[in-house]
Coordinates of N, CA and C in Angstrom, one line a residue:
F76 N -60.6 0.3 61.6 CA -61.5 -0.1 62.3 C -63.0 0.4 62.2
V77 N -62.9 2.2 62.4 CA -64.0 2.9 62.5 C -64.7 2.9 61.5
N78 N -63.7 2.8 60.0 CA -64.0 3.2 58.3 C -65.4 1.7 58.4
S79 N -64.8 0.2 59.2 CA -65.9 -0.5 58.9 C -67.3 0.1 58.4
S80 N -67.6 -0.7 57.3 CA -69.5 0.2 57.0 C -70.6 -0.6 58.0
Y81 N -70.0 -1.1 59.2 CA -71.2 -1.7 60.3 C -71.4 -0.5 60.7
F82 N -70.4 0.5 61.2 CA -71.0 1.7 61.6 C -71.4 3.0 60.7
G83 N -71.4 2.4 58.9 CA -72.6 3.1 58.5 C -71.9 4.5 58.2
F84 N -70.7 4.7 58.4 CA -70.2 6.0 58.1 C -70.2 6.6 56.2
S85 N -70.7 7.9 55.9 CA -70.5 7.9 54.7 C -69.4 8.7 54.2
Q86 N -68.1 9.1 55.2 CA -67.2 9.1 55.1 C -65.7 8.3 55.8
E87 N -64.2 8.7 55.2 CA -63.3 7.7 56.3 C -63.1 8.8 57.1
F88 N -62.2 8.1 58.0 CA -61.9 9.2 59.1 C -60.1 8.6 59.2
S89 N -59.8 9.7 59.1 CA -57.8 9.2 59.3 C -57.5 10.1 60.7
N90 N -58.3 10.7 61.7 CA -58.1 11.6 62.4 C -58.4 10.6 63.1
V91 N -57.9 10.2 64.4 CA -57.8 9.0 65.6 C -59.2 10.1 66.0
K92 N -58.9 11.5 66.9 CA -60.2 11.9 68.1 C -61.3 11.7 67.6
Q93 N -61.7 11.9 66.2 CA -62.7 12.1 65.7 C -63.2 10.8 65.4
A94 N -62.8 10.0 65.0 CA -63.2 8.6 64.9 C -63.8 8.1 66.8
I95 N -62.7 7.8 67.3 CA -62.9 7.7 68.7 C -64.6 8.5 69.2
T96 N -65.0 10.0 68.7 CA -65.7 10.9 69.3 C -67.0 10.0 69.1
L97 N -66.7 9.9 67.2 CA -68.6 9.5 66.6 C -68.5 7.8 67.4
V98 N -67.6 6.8 67.6 CA -67.6 5.6 67.6 C -67.9 5.0 68.7
G99 N -67.3 5.8 69.8 CA -67.4 5.5 71.3 C -65.8 5.1 71.9
V100 N -65.4 5.8 73.0 CA -64.6 5.2 73.8 C -64.2 3.3 74.2
R101 N -65.8 3.5 74.9 CA -66.2 2.1 75.2 C -66.3 0.9 74.1
T102 N -66.4 1.4 73.2 CA -66.9 0.1 71.8 C -65.7 -0.3 71.3
I103 N -64.7 0.8 70.8 CA -63.3 0.7 70.9 C -62.1 0.1 72.0
K104 N -62.5 0.3 73.1 CA -61.8 -0.5 74.3 C -62.5 -1.8 74.1
N105 N -63.8 -2.1 74.0 CA -64.0 -3.7 74.7 C -63.4 -4.5 73.4
F106 N -63.5 -3.4 71.8 CA -62.9 -4.8 71.1 C -61.5 -4.7 71.1
A107 N -60.7 -4.1 71.9 CA -59.6 -4.3 71.9 C -59.3 -5.3 73.2
L108 N -60.6 -5.4 74.0 CA -59.8 -6.6 75.1 C -60.1 -7.8 74.3
W109 N -61.3 -7.9 73.7 CA -61.9 -9.2 73.1 C -60.5 -9.7 72.0
S110 N -60.0 -8.6 71.6 CA -58.9 -9.2 70.4 C -57.4 -9.5 71.4
A111 N -57.4 -8.6 72.7 CA -56.2 -8.9 73.1 C -56.5 -10.5 73.9
V112 N -57.4 -10.9 74.6 CA -57.9 -11.8 74.9 C -57.7 -13.5 74.1
F113 N -58.0 -12.7 72.9 CA -58.1 -14.2 72.0 C -56.4 -14.0 71.5
S114 N -55.6 -13.1 71.6 CA -54.4 -13.4 70.9 C -53.6 -14.1 72.1
L115 N -54.8 -14.1 73.6 CA -53.2 -14.8 74.1 C -53.8 -16.1 74.7
L116 N -55.1 -16.5 74.0 CA -55.8 -18.0 74.3 C -54.9 -18.8 73.4
P117 N -55.0 -20.3 74.0 CA -53.9 -21.2 73.7 C -54.9 -21.5 72.5
S118 N -54.1 -22.6 71.3 CA -55.3 -23.2 70.5 C -54.8 -24.6 70.1
P119 N -55.2 -25.3 71.5 CA -54.6 -27.0 71.9 C -55.6 -27.6 71.0
K120 N -54.7 -28.7 70.8 CA -55.4 -30.2 70.0 C -55.9 -30.5 70.7
C121 N -57.6 -30.2 70.3 CA -58.3 -31.1 71.5 C -59.5 -31.8 70.6
G122 N -59.8 -32.3 69.9 CA -61.0 -32.8 69.2 C -61.4 -32.4 68.4
P123 N -62.6 -31.7 68.4 CA -63.4 -30.5 67.6 C -63.2 -29.5 67.7
F124 N -62.9 -29.1 68.9 CA -61.9 -27.4 69.1 C -61.2 -27.2 67.7
D125 N -61.5 -26.0 67.8 CA -60.7 -25.0 66.5 C -60.7 -23.3 67.4
L126 N -59.9 -23.0 67.3 CA -60.1 -21.6 67.9 C -60.5 -20.5 67.1
Q127 N -59.7 -20.5 66.0 CA -60.1 -19.7 64.7 C -62.1 -19.9 64.5
T128 N -62.6 -20.7 64.9 CA -63.9 -20.9 64.6 C -64.4 -21.0 65.8
L129 N -63.8 -20.9 67.0 CA -64.3 -20.0 68.1 C -64.5 -18.1 68.1
R130 N -63.3 -17.8 67.7 CA -63.9 -16.2 67.4 C -64.9 -16.2 65.8
Q131 N -64.8 -17.5 65.0 CA -66.3 -16.7 64.6 C -67.7 -17.1 65.6
D132 N -67.4 -18.3 66.0 CA -68.9 -17.9 67.0 C -68.8 -16.8 68.2
S133 N -67.9 -16.6 68.8 CA -68.1 -15.3 69.5 C -68.6 -13.8 68.6
L134 N -68.0 -14.0 68.0 CA -68.1 -12.5 67.1 C -70.1 -12.5 66.7
R135 N -70.3 -13.5 66.2 CA -71.7 -14.1 65.5 C -72.8 -13.7 67.0
R136 N -71.9 -14.4 68.3 CA -72.8 -14.2 69.7 C -72.9 -12.5 70.3
G137 N -71.6 -12.2 70.2 CA -71.8 -11.0 70.5 C -72.7 -9.7 69.5
L138 N -72.6 -10.0 68.5 CA -73.6 -8.7 67.6 C -75.0 -9.2 67.6
F139 N -75.4 -10.7 67.7 CA -76.5 -11.2 68.3 C -76.9 -10.5 69.9
A140 N -75.9 -10.5 70.6 CA -76.7 -9.9 71.8 C -76.6 -8.9 72.3
R141 N -75.7 -8.2 71.2 CA -76.1 -7.0 70.9 C -77.4 -6.3 70.4
L142 N -77.7 -6.8 69.3 CA -79.1 -6.1 68.3 C -80.4 -7.3 69.4
I143 N -80.4 -8.4 70.0 CA -81.2 -8.5 71.4 C -81.3 -7.6 72.1
G144 N -80.2 -6.9 72.7 CA -80.3 -5.7 74.1 C -81.0 -4.4 73.3
K145 N -81.0 -4.2 72.0 CA -81.4 -3.0 71.5 C -82.8 -2.9 71.3
L146 N -83.6 -4.6 70.6 CA -84.4 -4.8 70.5 C -85.5 -5.0 71.7
M147 N -84.8 -5.2 73.0 CA -85.3 -4.8 73.9 C -85.6 -4.3 75.0
G148 N -84.8 -2.7 74.4 CA -84.8 -1.5 74.5 C -84.0 -0.8 75.6
L149 N -82.6 -1.3 75.8 CA -81.6 -1.1 76.3 C -80.9 0.0 75.5
K150 N -80.8 0.8 76.6 CA -79.7 2.4 75.7 C -78.5 1.6 75.4
D151 N -77.8 1.3 76.9 CA -76.5 0.7 76.5 C -76.1 -0.9 76.3
T152 N -75.7 -1.4 75.7 CA -75.4 -2.7 74.8 C -74.4 -3.1 75.1
E153 N -73.0 -2.1 75.8 CA -71.6 -2.3 75.5 C -71.3 -3.8 76.2
D154 N -71.3 -3.3 77.5 CA -71.3 -4.7 78.6 C -71.8 -5.9 77.5
I155 N -73.0 -5.8 77.2 CA -73.5 -7.0 76.6 C -72.7 -7.6 75.1
F156 N -72.7 -6.7 74.6 CA -71.5 -7.1 73.5 C -70.6 -8.0 74.2
T157 N -70.0 -7.4 75.1 CA -68.6 -7.5 75.3 C -68.4 -9.1 76.1
A158 N -69.6 -9.7 77.1 CA -69.8 -10.3 77.6 C -70.1 -11.9 76.7
A159 N -70.5 -11.5 75.3 CA -71.4 -12.4 74.5 C -70.0 -12.6 73.4
L160 N -68.7 -12.1 73.7 CA -68.1 -12.1 72.9 C -66.8 -13.1 73.5
L161 N -66.6 -12.5 75.0 CA -66.1 -13.3 75.7 C -66.5 -14.6 76.3
Q162 N -68.0 -14.9 76.1 CA -68.7 -15.8 77.5 C -67.6 -17.2 76.9
D163 N -67.3 -18.1 76.5 CA -66.7 -19.2 76.0 C -65.0 -19.2 76.2
L164 N -64.6 -18.2 76.9 CA -63.2 -17.5 76.6 C -61.9 -18.8 77.5
A165 N -62.8 -19.6 78.7 CA -62.2 -20.6 79.3 C -62.4 -21.9 78.7
I166 N -62.5 -21.7 77.7 CA -63.1 -23.5 77.3 C -61.4 -24.0 76.5
P167 N -61.2 -22.8 75.9 CA -59.2 -23.3 75.5 C -58.9 -23.6 76.3
L168 N -58.6 -22.5 77.7 CA -57.8 -22.8 79.0 C -57.6 -23.7 79.0
L169 N -59.3 -24.3 79.1 CA -59.7 -25.8 80.0 C -59.0 -27.2 79.0
A170 N -59.3 -26.9 77.6 CA -59.2 -28.0 76.8 C -57.6 -28.4 76.6
K171 N -56.5 -26.9 77.0 CA -55.1 -27.1 77.4 C -54.9 -27.4 78.3
Q172 N -55.3 -27.5 79.6 CA -55.0 -28.0 80.9 C -55.9 -29.4 80.8
Q173 N -56.7 -29.5 80.4 CA -57.1 -31.2 80.6 C -57.8 -31.8 79.3
P174 N -56.8 -32.1 78.7 CA -56.9 -32.4 77.0 C -57.6 -33.3 77.0
T175 N -57.7 -34.6 77.7 CA -58.4 -35.9 77.3 C -59.5 -35.5 77.7
E176 N -59.9 -34.7 79.0 CA -61.7 -34.8 79.6 C -61.8 -33.9 78.6
Y177 N -61.4 -32.9 77.8 CA -62.0 -31.8 77.4 C -63.0 -32.6 75.9
R178 N -61.8 -33.4 75.1 CA -61.9 -34.3 74.3 C -63.2 -34.6 74.3
Q179 N -63.6 -35.7 75.4 CA -64.1 -36.0 75.7 C -65.5 -35.6 75.6
L180 N -65.4 -34.6 76.5 CA -66.7 -33.4 76.6 C -67.2 -32.8 75.2
L181 N -66.2 -32.7 74.8 CA -66.4 -31.8 73.7 C -67.1 -32.7 72.6
E182 N -66.9 -33.8 72.2 CA -67.4 -34.7 71.7 C -68.2 -35.2 71.6
E183 N -68.6 -35.5 73.4 CA -70.3 -36.2 73.4 C -70.9 -35.0 73.6
T184 N -70.9 -33.3 73.6 CA -71.4 -32.5 72.9 C -72.3 -32.5 71.7
L185 N -71.5 -32.8 70.9 CA -72.0 -33.1 69.3 C -72.6 -34.2 68.8
R186 N -72.6 -35.5 69.7 CA -72.7 -37.0 69.4 C -74.1 -36.9 70.1
N187 N -73.8 -36.5 71.2 CA -75.9 -36.4 72.4 C -76.3 -35.3 72.0
R188 N -75.9 -33.8 71.4 CA -76.5 -32.7 71.7 C -76.8 -32.2 73.1
T189 N -75.5 -32.4 73.5 CA -75.6 -31.8 75.2 C -75.0 -30.4 75.4
A190 N -75.5 -30.0 75.8 CA -74.8 -28.5 76.1 C -73.3 -29.0 77.1
L191 N -72.3 -28.7 76.7 CA -71.3 -28.3 77.1 C -71.4 -27.9 78.7
S192 N -71.5 -27.0 78.9 CA -71.7 -26.5 80.1 C -73.0 -27.9 81.5
V193 N -73.9 -28.5 80.6 CA -74.8 -29.7 81.1 C -73.5 -30.4 81.8
L194 N -73.0 -31.0 81.0 CA -71.5 -32.0 80.8 C -70.4 -31.9 81.8
E195 N -70.2 -30.6 82.1 CA -68.6 -29.7 82.7 C -69.4 -29.9 84.2
Q196 N -71.0 -29.7 84.3 CA -71.4 -29.8 85.6 C -71.4 -31.1 86.4
R197 N -72.0 -32.1 85.4 CA -71.9 -33.4 85.9 C -70.3 -34.3 86.3
R198 N -69.9 -33.8 85.5 CA -68.0 -34.0 85.5 C -67.6 -33.7 86.4
F199 N -67.8 -32.0 86.4 CA -66.7 -31.5 87.1 C -67.4 -31.0 88.6
G200 N -68.6 -30.2 88.6 CA -69.6 -29.5 89.0 C -69.5 -28.0 89.3
W201 N -68.6 -27.8 88.2 CA -68.5 -26.5 87.7 C -69.1 -26.0 86.0
T202 N -68.8 -25.2 85.7 CA -68.6 -24.9 84.2 C -67.4 -23.9 83.7
H203 N -67.7 -24.1 82.9 CA -66.4 -22.5 81.7 C -67.0 -21.6 81.9
A204 N -68.3 -21.7 82.3 CA -68.7 -20.0 82.6 C -68.4 -19.2 83.8
E205 N -68.1 -20.3 84.4 CA -67.9 -19.7 86.6 C -66.1 -19.2 85.7
V206 N -65.9 -20.5 85.1 CA -63.9 -20.4 85.0 C -63.7 -19.2 84.4
G207 N -64.9 -18.6 83.3 CA -64.6 -17.5 82.3 C -64.6 -16.3 83.8
A208 N -65.6 -16.2 84.1 CA -66.3 -15.4 84.8 C -64.7 -15.0 85.8
W209 N -64.6 -15.7 86.3 CA -63.4 -15.8 87.6 C -62.0 -15.1 86.8
L210 N -61.4 -16.0 86.0 CA -60.6 -15.3 85.5 C -60.6 -13.8 84.9
L211 N -61.8 -13.4 84.6 CA -62.8 -11.9 83.8 C -61.8 -11.2 85.1
R212 N -62.3 -11.7 86.9 CA -62.1 -10.7 87.7 C -61.2 -10.6 88.2
Q213 N -59.9 -12.0 87.6 CA -58.4 -11.4 88.0 C -58.6 -10.6 86.9
W214 N -58.2 -10.5 86.0 CA -57.8 -9.6 85.0 C -58.5 -7.9 85.2
H215 N -59.2 -7.7 86.0 CA -59.8 -6.5 86.6 C -61.0 -6.0 85.6
V216 N -61.5 -7.1 84.7 CA -62.6 -6.7 83.9 C -63.4 -6.3 84.9
P217 N -64.5 -4.9 84.3 CA -65.3 -4.6 85.2 C -66.4 -6.3 85.5
Q218 N -67.1 -5.9 86.6 CA -68.1 -6.9 87.4 C -69.1 -7.3 86.6
G219 N -69.6 -6.1 85.7 CA -70.5 -6.7 85.2 C -70.6 -7.3 83.6
I220 N -69.4 -7.4 83.3 CA -69.2 -8.2 82.3 C -69.1 -9.7 82.5
A221 N -68.2 -9.4 84.2 CA -68.0 -10.6 84.1 C -69.4 -11.7 85.2
D222 N -70.1 -11.0 85.6 CA -71.3 -11.8 86.1 C -72.2 -11.7 84.6
L223 N -72.0 -11.3 83.4 CA -73.0 -11.9 82.4 C -72.2 -13.0 81.9
V224 N -71.2 -12.7 82.0 CA -70.4 -14.3 81.4 C -70.7 -15.7 82.4
K225 N -70.3 -15.1 83.6 CA -71.1 -16.2 84.5 C -72.6 -17.1 84.3
G226 N -73.4 -16.1 83.8 CA -74.7 -16.1 83.8 C -75.3 -16.5 82.4
H227 N -74.3 -16.7 81.6 CA -74.6 -17.1 79.7 C -74.9 -18.8 79.6
T228 N -74.8 -19.8 80.3 CA -75.6 -20.7 80.4 C -76.4 -21.0 81.1
E229 N -77.3 -19.9 81.9 CA -78.9 -19.9 83.0 C -80.1 -19.2 82.2
L230 N -79.8 -19.2 80.8 CA -80.9 -19.0 80.2 C -82.6 -19.0 80.8
D231 N -82.9 -20.2 81.0 CA -84.3 -20.5 81.8 C -84.3 -19.5 83.2
R232 N -83.1 -19.0 83.7 CA -83.7 -18.4 85.0 C -83.8 -17.0 84.7
W233 N -83.0 -16.7 83.6 CA -83.0 -15.4 83.3 C -84.5 -14.5 82.8
L234 N -85.2 -16.3 81.9 CA -86.0 -16.1 81.6 C -87.4 -15.9 82.5
G235 N -86.9 -16.2 83.7 CA -88.2 -15.9 84.4 C -88.4 -14.0 84.9
S236 N -87.5 -13.6 84.7 CA -87.7 -12.0 85.2 C -87.2 -11.4 83.8
P237 N -87.4 -11.6 82.4 CA -86.9 -10.8 81.5 C -86.6 -9.0 81.3
E238 N -87.6 -8.6 82.2 CA -87.6 -7.3 82.7 C -86.8 -6.7 83.1
T239 N -85.9 -7.2 84.0 CA -85.9 -7.0 85.1 C -83.8 -7.6 84.5
E240 N -84.0 -8.7 83.9 CA -82.5 -9.2 83.3 C -82.2 -9.2 81.8
R241 N -82.4 -8.1 81.4 CA -82.4 -8.1 79.8 C -81.1 -8.3 79.3
G242 N -79.9 -7.9 79.9 CA -78.7 -8.1 79.3 C -78.3 -9.6 79.8
Q243 N -78.7 -10.2 80.7 CA -78.7 -11.8 81.1 C -79.3 -12.4 79.8
V244 N -80.4 -12.2 79.7 CA -81.4 -12.8 78.5 C -80.3 -12.6 77.4
A245 N -80.5 -11.1 77.2 CA -79.6 -11.4 75.6 C -78.0 -12.3 75.5
V246 N -77.5 -12.0 76.4 CA -76.0 -13.1 76.3 C -76.0 -14.1 76.4
A247 N -77.3 -15.0 77.5 CA -77.3 -16.5 77.4 C -78.5 -16.7 76.1
M248 N -79.1 -16.0 75.4 CA -79.8 -16.5 74.4 C -78.8 -17.0 73.0
S249 N -77.7 -15.4 72.9 CA -76.2 -15.9 71.9 C -75.8 -16.8 72.5
A250 N -75.7 -17.4 73.6 CA -75.1 -18.9 73.3 C -75.8 -19.9 72.8
L251 N -76.7 -19.8 72.2 CA -77.7 -21.0 71.6 C -77.8 -20.9 70.6
L252 N -76.8 -19.9 69.9 CA -76.3 -19.9 68.5 C -75.7 -21.4 68.2
P253 N -75.7 -21.4 66.9 CA -75.0 -22.6 66.2 C -73.4 -22.6 66.5
T254 N -72.8 -23.4 66.6 CA -70.7 -23.4 67.0 C -70.7 -23.9 65.7
G255 N -69.1 -23.3 65.1 CA -68.6 -23.5 63.6 C -68.7 -25.2 63.2
V256 N -68.8 -25.5 64.2 CA -68.0 -27.4 64.2 C -69.4 -28.3 64.5
E257 N -70.6 -27.7 64.7 CA -72.0 -28.4 65.4 C -72.0 -29.4 63.8
G258 N -72.1 -28.4 62.7 CA -73.2 -29.2 61.2 C -74.5 -29.2 61.3
G259 N -75.0 -28.5 62.5 CA -76.3 -28.3 62.4 C -76.5 -27.3 63.7
W260 N -78.0 -27.3 64.5 CA -78.2 -26.6 65.2 C -79.3 -26.6 65.8
Y261 N -78.6 -27.8 67.3 CA -79.6 -28.4 68.0 C -79.9 -27.8 68.8
E262 N -80.1 -26.6 68.9 CA -80.2 -25.5 69.9 C -81.7 -24.6 69.4
R263 N -81.7 -25.0 67.9 CA -82.6 -24.2 67.2 C -84.0 -24.0 67.9
S264 N -84.9 -25.0 67.9 CA -86.3 -24.8 69.0 C -85.8 -24.1 70.3
R265 N -85.0 -24.2 71.1 CA -84.7 -23.2 72.4 C -84.9 -22.0 71.8
L266 N -84.3 -21.2 71.1 CA -84.0 -20.3 70.5 C -85.1 -19.6 70.5
D267 N -85.9 -20.2 69.6 CA -86.9 -19.8 68.9 C -88.2 -19.6 69.9
G268 N -88.1 -20.6 71.2 CA -88.9 -20.7 72.1 C -88.9 -19.3 73.0
A269 N -87.5 -18.9 73.7 CA -87.2 -18.0 74.3 C -87.1 -16.1 73.4
Y270 N -86.9 -16.3 71.5 CA -87.5 -14.9 71.2 C -88.9 -15.1 70.9
D271 N -89.2 -16.1 71.1 CA -91.4 -15.7 71.0 C -91.9 -15.5 72.4
R272 N -90.9 -15.7 73.4 CA -91.3 -15.7 75.2 C -91.1 -14.0 75.1
I273 N -90.2 -13.0 74.7 CA -89.5 -11.8 75.2 C -89.8 -10.9 74.2
K274 N -90.1 -11.6 72.7 CA -90.2 -10.6 71.2 C -91.2 -9.3 72.1
G275 N -91.4 -7.9 71.1 CA -92.1 -7.2 71.2 C -93.1 -7.3 70.5
A276 N -94.3 -6.9 69.9 CA -95.2 -6.9 68.8 C -94.5 -6.0 67.3
R277 N -93.5 -5.2 67.6 CA -93.3 -4.7 66.4 C -91.9 -5.1 65.8
W278 N -91.4 -5.9 67.1 CA -89.6 -7.0 66.7 C -89.7 -7.8 65.6
P279 N -88.6 -8.0 64.4 CA -89.0 -8.5 63.0 C -89.2 -9.9 63.6
G280 N -89.0 -11.3 62.7 CA -88.7 -12.7 63.0 C -87.9 -12.7 63.4
L281 N -87.1 -14.3 63.9 CA -86.2 -14.2 64.4 C -85.0 -14.4 63.3
E282 N -85.7 -14.8 62.0 CA -84.7 -15.1 61.0 C -84.3 -13.3 60.1
E283 N -85.4 -12.8 60.2 CA -84.9 -11.7 60.0 C -83.0 -11.2 60.9
V284 N -83.7 -11.2 62.0 CA -82.7 -10.5 63.0 C -81.1 -11.4 62.9
L285 N -81.0 -12.5 62.5 CA -79.8 -13.9 62.1 C -79.7 -13.1 60.9
L286 N -80.1 -12.9 60.4 CA -80.1 -12.1 58.5 C -79.3 -10.8 58.7
E287 N -79.5 -9.9 59.7 CA -78.9 -8.7 60.3 C -77.6 -8.7 60.8
V288 N -77.4 -10.0 61.4 CA -76.0 -10.6 62.1 C -75.5 -10.9 61.1
D289 N -75.7 -12.0 60.5 CA -74.9 -12.5 59.2 C -74.1 -10.8 58.4
E290 N -75.0 -9.8 58.2 CA -74.6 -9.1 57.9 C -73.4 -8.2 58.2
D291 N -74.0 -8.0 59.6 CA -72.9 -7.2 60.7 C -71.5 -7.8 60.7
F292 N -71.7 -9.6 60.5 CA -70.6 -10.2 60.8 C -69.4 -10.3 59.5
A293 N -70.4 -9.8 58.3 CA -69.5 -9.5 56.8 C -69.3 -8.1 56.8
N294 N -69.5 -7.7 57.4 CA -68.7 -6.1 57.6 C -67.6 -6.0 58.7
F295 N -67.3 -6.6 59.3 CA -66.6 -6.7 60.8 C -65.9 -7.6 60.4
A296 N -65.8 -8.8 59.8 CA -64.8 -9.6 59.6 C -63.7 -9.5 59.3
P297 N -63.5 -8.6 58.2 CA -62.6 -8.5 57.5 C -61.5 -7.7 58.0
V298 N -62.4 -6.5 58.6 CA -61.3 -5.7 59.4 C -60.6 -6.3 60.8
L299 N -61.4 -7.0 61.1 CA -61.1 -7.9 62.6 C -59.7 -9.3 62.3
K300 N -60.0 -9.4 61.0 CA -59.1 -10.9 60.2 C -59.8 -12.1 60.3
I301 N -61.1 -12.4 60.6 CA -61.8 -13.8 60.7 C -62.4 -14.4 59.5
A302 N -62.0 -15.5 59.3 CA -62.8 -16.1 58.2 C -64.0 -16.1 58.1
H303 N -64.7 -15.9 57.0 CA -66.3 -16.2 57.3 C -66.2 -17.3 57.3
P304 N -68.2 -17.8 58.3 CA -68.2 -19.1 58.5 C -68.7 -20.3 57.2
V305 N -68.6 -21.3 57.3 CA -69.3 -22.0 55.8 C -70.5 -21.7 55.5
K306 N -71.3 -21.5 56.5 CA -72.9 -21.0 56.5 C -73.2 -20.0 57.5
S307 N -74.1 -19.4 56.7 CA -74.9 -18.3 57.6 C -75.7 -18.6 58.9
L308 N -75.8 -17.8 59.3 CA -76.7 -18.1 60.7 C -77.9 -18.3 59.7
A309 N -78.7 -17.0 58.8 CA -79.8 -17.3 58.2 C -79.8 -18.6 57.7
L310 N -79.0 -19.0 56.9 CA -78.9 -20.7 56.3 C -78.9 -21.7 56.5
T311 N -78.3 -21.5 58.2 CA -78.2 -22.9 58.9 C -79.9 -22.6 59.7
Y312 N -80.6 -21.6 60.0 CA -81.5 -21.8 60.5 C -82.8 -22.0 59.9
Q313 N -82.1 -21.7 58.7 CA -83.4 -22.3 57.5 C -82.9 -24.0 57.1
E314 N -82.3 -24.5 57.3 CA -82.0 -25.8 57.3 C -82.2 -26.5 58.4
A315 N -82.3 -26.3 59.8 CA -82.8 -26.8 60.6 C -84.1 -26.4 61.0
L316 N -84.9 -25.8 60.6 CA -86.4 -25.9 60.2 C -86.5 -26.7 59.2
A317 N -86.5 -26.6 57.8 CA -86.4 -27.7 57.1 C -86.4 -29.4 57.4
S318 N -85.4 -29.3 58.4 CA -85.3 -30.7 58.9 C -86.0 -31.4 59.6
V319 N -87.2 -30.2 60.5 CA -87.9 -30.8 61.2 C -89.0 -30.7 60.3
G320 N -89.4 -30.4 59.5 CA -90.5 -29.7 58.8 C -91.5 -31.0 58.1

């Protein structure tokens, strides 16, 4: 894991203690947490839902949130990274428990380009974000991570005070990335708007950020045994821009 090209070390490490010292205990613990959680999640047959695609989406969101957090000047982005990885952990559990309802919701999300959380709120009065946060608290995951998961569907709220809610902004922005089953990117313009609102004078363009996330994903995916998505984020972004241009 530590020998992944993502970390950029010029030599390979066979000594676990040395590797942990260089990468950090929290980074390794957070990846272990994510892997453990996903190993326990069900893979229900529920309309367009696919657990392996969710793993791809989750890794891209984690990498994106971490990069946005760094651009915003946060020195510690580990909780942001972990929360973005885990933000949708409740979806497969809910889809297994309520397959008929979630098949309808997931299909409507794709058909009408409406966020799943909006549809959940209308039907149930709660969202997968709230359920995910509750589960993490039951599992004694740090409160800060649970709070970030709970808030990942509330981007507009956090954009009202981006300087004090940088972690929430980063995780909520990552939720606007396309899913592997989407066949497009219906939240692209919203992500563009959020990025323009928070970016600093020396920040790269959003497409450049997405290219970096794609590169990081390519480095991590083999280590984590995750297949590559059909389309990269950068290509999906270019196609989404072209479709409205």
